[in-house]
PDB file of C-alpha atoms in Angstrom:
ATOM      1  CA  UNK A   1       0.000   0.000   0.000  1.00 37.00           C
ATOM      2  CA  UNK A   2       1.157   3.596  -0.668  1.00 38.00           C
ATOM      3  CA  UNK A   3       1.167   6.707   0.863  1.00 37.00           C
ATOM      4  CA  UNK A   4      -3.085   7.044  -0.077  1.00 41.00           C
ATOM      5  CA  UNK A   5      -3.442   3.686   1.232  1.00 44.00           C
ATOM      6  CA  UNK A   6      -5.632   2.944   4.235  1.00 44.00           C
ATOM      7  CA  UNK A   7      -6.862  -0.243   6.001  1.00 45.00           C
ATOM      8  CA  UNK A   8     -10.363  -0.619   7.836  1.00 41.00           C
ATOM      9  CA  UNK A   9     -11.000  -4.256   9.783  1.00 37.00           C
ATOM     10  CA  UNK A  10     -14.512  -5.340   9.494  1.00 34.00           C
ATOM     11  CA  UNK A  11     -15.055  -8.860  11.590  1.00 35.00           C
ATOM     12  CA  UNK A  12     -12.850 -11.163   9.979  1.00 34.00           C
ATOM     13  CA  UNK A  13     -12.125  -9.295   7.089  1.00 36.00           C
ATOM     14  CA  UNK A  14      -9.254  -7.066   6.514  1.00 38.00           C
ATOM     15  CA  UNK A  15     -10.354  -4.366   3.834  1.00 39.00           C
ATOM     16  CA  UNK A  16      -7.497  -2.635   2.082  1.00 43.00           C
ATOM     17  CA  UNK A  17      -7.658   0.776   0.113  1.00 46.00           C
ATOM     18  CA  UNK A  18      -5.976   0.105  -2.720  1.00 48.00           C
ATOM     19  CA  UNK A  19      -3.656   2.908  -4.135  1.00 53.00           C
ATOM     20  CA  UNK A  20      -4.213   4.572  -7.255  1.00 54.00           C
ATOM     21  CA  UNK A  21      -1.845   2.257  -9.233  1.00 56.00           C
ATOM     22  CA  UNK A  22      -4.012  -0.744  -8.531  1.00 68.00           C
ATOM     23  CA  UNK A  23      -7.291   0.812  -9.764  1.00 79.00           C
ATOM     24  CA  UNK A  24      -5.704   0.459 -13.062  1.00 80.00           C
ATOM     25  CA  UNK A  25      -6.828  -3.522 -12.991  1.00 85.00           C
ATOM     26  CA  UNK A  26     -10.170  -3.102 -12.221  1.00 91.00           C
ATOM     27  CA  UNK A  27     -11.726  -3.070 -16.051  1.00 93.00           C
ATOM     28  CA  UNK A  28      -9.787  -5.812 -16.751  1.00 91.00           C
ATOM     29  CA  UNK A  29     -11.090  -8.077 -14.336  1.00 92.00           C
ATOM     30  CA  UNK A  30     -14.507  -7.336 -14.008  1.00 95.00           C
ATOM     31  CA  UNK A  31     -14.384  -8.346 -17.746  1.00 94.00           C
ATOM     32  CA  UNK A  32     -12.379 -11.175 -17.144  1.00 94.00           C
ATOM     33  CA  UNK A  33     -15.144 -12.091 -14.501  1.00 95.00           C
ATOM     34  CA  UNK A  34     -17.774 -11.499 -17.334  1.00 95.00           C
ATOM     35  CA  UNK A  35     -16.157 -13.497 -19.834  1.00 95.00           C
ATOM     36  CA  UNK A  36     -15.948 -16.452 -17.650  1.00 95.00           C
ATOM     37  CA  UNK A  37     -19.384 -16.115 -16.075  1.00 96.00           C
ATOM     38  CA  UNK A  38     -18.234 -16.094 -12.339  1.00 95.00           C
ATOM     39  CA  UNK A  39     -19.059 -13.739  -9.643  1.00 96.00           C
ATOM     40  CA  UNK A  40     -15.957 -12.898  -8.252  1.00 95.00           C
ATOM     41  CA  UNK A  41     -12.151 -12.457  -9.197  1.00 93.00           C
ATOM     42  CA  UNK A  42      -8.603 -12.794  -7.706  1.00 91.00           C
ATOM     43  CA  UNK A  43      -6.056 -10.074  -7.929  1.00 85.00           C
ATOM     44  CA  UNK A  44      -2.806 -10.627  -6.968  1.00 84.00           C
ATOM     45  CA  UNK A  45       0.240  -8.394  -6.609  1.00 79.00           C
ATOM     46  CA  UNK A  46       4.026  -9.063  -5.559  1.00 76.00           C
ATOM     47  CA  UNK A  47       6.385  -6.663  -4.523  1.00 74.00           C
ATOM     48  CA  UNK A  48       9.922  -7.010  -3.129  1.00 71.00           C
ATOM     49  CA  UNK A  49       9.003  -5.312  -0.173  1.00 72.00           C
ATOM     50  CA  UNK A  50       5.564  -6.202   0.687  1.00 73.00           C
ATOM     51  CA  UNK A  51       5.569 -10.096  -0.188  1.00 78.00           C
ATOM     52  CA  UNK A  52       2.686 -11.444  -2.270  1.00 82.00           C
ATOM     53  CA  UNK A  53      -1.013  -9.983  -1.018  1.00 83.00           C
ATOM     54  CA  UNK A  54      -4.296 -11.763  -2.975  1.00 87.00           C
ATOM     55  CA  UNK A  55      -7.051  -8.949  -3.062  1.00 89.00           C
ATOM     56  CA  UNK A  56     -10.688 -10.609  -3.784  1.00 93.00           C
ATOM     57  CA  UNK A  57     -13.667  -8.133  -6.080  1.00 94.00           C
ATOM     58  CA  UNK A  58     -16.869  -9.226  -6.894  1.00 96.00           C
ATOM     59  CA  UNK A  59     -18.732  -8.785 -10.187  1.00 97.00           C
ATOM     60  CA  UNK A  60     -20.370  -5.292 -10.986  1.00 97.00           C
ATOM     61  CA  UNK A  61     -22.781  -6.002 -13.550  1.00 97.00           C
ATOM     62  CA  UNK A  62     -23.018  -2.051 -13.332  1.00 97.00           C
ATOM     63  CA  UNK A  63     -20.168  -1.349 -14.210  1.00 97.00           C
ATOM     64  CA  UNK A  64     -19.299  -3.074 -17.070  1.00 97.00           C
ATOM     65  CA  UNK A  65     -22.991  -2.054 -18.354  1.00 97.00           C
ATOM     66  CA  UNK A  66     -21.444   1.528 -17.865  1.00 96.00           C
ATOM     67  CA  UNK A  67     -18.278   0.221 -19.366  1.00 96.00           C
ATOM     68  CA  UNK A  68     -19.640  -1.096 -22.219  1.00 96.00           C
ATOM     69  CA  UNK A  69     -20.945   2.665 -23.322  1.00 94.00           C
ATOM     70  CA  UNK A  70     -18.167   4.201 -23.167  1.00 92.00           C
ATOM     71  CA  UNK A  71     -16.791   1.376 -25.679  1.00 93.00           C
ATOM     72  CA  UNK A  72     -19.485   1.948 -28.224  1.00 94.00           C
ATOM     73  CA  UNK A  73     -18.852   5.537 -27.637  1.00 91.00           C
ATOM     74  CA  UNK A  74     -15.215   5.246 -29.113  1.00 90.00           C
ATOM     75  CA  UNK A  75     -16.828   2.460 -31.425  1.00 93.00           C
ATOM     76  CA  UNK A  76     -18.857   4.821 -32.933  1.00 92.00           C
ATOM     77  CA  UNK A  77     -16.474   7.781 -32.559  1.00 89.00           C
ATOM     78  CA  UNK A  78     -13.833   5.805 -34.722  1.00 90.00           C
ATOM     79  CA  UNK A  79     -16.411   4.728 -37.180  1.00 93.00           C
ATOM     80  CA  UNK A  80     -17.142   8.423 -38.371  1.00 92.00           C
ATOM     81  CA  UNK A  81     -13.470   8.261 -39.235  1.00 92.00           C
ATOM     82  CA  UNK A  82     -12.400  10.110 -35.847  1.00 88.00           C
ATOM     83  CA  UNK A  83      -9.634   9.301 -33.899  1.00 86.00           C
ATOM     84  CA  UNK A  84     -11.137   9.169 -30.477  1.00 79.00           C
ATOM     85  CA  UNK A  85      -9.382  11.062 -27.494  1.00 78.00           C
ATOM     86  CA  UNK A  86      -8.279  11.054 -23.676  1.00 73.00           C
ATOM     87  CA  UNK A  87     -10.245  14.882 -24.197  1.00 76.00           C
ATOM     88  CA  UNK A  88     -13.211  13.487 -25.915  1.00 75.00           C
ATOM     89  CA  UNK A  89     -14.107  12.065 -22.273  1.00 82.00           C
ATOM     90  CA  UNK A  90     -12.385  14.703 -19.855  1.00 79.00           C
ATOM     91  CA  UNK A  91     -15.481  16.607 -19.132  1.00 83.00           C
ATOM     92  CA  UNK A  92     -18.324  13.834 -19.678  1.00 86.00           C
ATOM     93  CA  UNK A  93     -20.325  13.315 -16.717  1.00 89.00           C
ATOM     94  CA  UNK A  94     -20.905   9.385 -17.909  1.00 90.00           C
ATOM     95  CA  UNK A  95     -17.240   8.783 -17.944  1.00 88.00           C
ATOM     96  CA  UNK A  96     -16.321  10.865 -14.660  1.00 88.00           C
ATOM     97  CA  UNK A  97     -19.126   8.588 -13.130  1.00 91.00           C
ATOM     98  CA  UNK A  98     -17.288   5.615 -14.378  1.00 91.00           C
ATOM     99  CA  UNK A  99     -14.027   7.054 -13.090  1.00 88.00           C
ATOM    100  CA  UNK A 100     -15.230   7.110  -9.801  1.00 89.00           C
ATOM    101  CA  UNK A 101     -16.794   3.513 -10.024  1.00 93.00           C
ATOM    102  CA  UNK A 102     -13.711   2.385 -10.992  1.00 91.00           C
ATOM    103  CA  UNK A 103     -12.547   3.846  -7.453  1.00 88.00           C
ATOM    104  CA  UNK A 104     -14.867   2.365  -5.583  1.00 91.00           C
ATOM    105  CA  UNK A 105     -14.471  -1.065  -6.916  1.00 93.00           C
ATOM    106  CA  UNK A 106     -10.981  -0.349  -6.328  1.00 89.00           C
ATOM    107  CA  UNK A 107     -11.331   0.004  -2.681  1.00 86.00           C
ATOM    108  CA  UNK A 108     -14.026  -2.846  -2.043  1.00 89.00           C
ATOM    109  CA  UNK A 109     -11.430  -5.199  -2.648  1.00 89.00           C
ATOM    110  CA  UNK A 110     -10.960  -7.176   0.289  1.00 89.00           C
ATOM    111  CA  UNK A 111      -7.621  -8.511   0.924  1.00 87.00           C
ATOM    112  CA  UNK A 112      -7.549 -12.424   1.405  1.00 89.00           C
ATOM    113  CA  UNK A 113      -4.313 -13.640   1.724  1.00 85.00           C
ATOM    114  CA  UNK A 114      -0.803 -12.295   2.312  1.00 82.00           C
ATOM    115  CA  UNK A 115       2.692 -13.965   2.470  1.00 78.00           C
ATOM    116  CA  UNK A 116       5.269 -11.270   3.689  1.00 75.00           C
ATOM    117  CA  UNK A 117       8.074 -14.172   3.140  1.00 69.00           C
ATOM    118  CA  UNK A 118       7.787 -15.318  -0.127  1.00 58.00           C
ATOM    119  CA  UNK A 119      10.231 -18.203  -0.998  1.00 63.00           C
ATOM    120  CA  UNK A 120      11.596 -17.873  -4.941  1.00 63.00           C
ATOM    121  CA  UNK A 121      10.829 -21.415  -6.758  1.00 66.00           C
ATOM    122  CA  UNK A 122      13.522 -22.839  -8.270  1.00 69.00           C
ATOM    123  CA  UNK A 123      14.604 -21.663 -11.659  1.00 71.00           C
ATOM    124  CA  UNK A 124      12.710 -18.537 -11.747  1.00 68.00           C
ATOM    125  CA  UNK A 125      13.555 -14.996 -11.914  1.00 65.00           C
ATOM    126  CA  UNK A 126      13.359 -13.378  -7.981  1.00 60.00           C
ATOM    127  CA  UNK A 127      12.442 -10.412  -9.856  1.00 60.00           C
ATOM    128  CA  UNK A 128       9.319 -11.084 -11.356  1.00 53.00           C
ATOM    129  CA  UNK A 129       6.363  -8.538 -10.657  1.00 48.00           C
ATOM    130  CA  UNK A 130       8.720  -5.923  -9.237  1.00 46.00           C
TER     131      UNK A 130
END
């Protein structure tokens, strides 16, 4: 976790605020989740310094209905021969609303598993995912 990291326990659970270079994944998997017709998804991350953590997200159908616009937005946009932009969006309230979707998925993520001593298997690179 980073500097706008935070950590809230609920019960069991240990809910982890995921920084902003994490929220990157989050269209990814919630259609990788939709391609494979399950509810929920794994994420995991390794870093040299924090071992390897396994974040869990459930399925948005939401979302990826919200997602799926913006797609046939640029679709549509690059059919009329247009080269669609990162300022075509900047100031669309549809795509700021997905922005901050995105966020909140982001930081439902509930952390699942974490080794802080992760042993490197034999002929592998110790510097994978760093």
């Amino acid at each position: 976790m980073g500097a706008s990291a935070s950590a809230t326990h609920v019960g069991s659970w240990h809910l982890v605020r995921l920084d902003i270079q994490q929220v990157r994944g989050v269209p990814q998997l919630q259609l990788g989740m939709l391609a494979a017709g399950t509810w929920s998804g794994l994420i995991v991350n390794r870093s040299a310094t924090k071992g390897v953590r396994i974040f869990r997200m459930y399925r948005d159908d939401e979302y990826l209905y919200r997602m799926m616009r913006i797609v046939a937005r640029v679709y549509l946009i690059s059919l009329r021969g247009q080269q669609p932009s990162g300022s075509s969006f900047k100031k669309d309230p549809d795509y700021i609303n997905f922005l901050r979707h995105t966020i909140r998925l982001a930081r439902s993520a509930t952390e699942v598993v974490t080794w802080h001593d992760t042993p490197v298997p034999p002929n592998s690179d110790p510097r994978a995912f760093v």
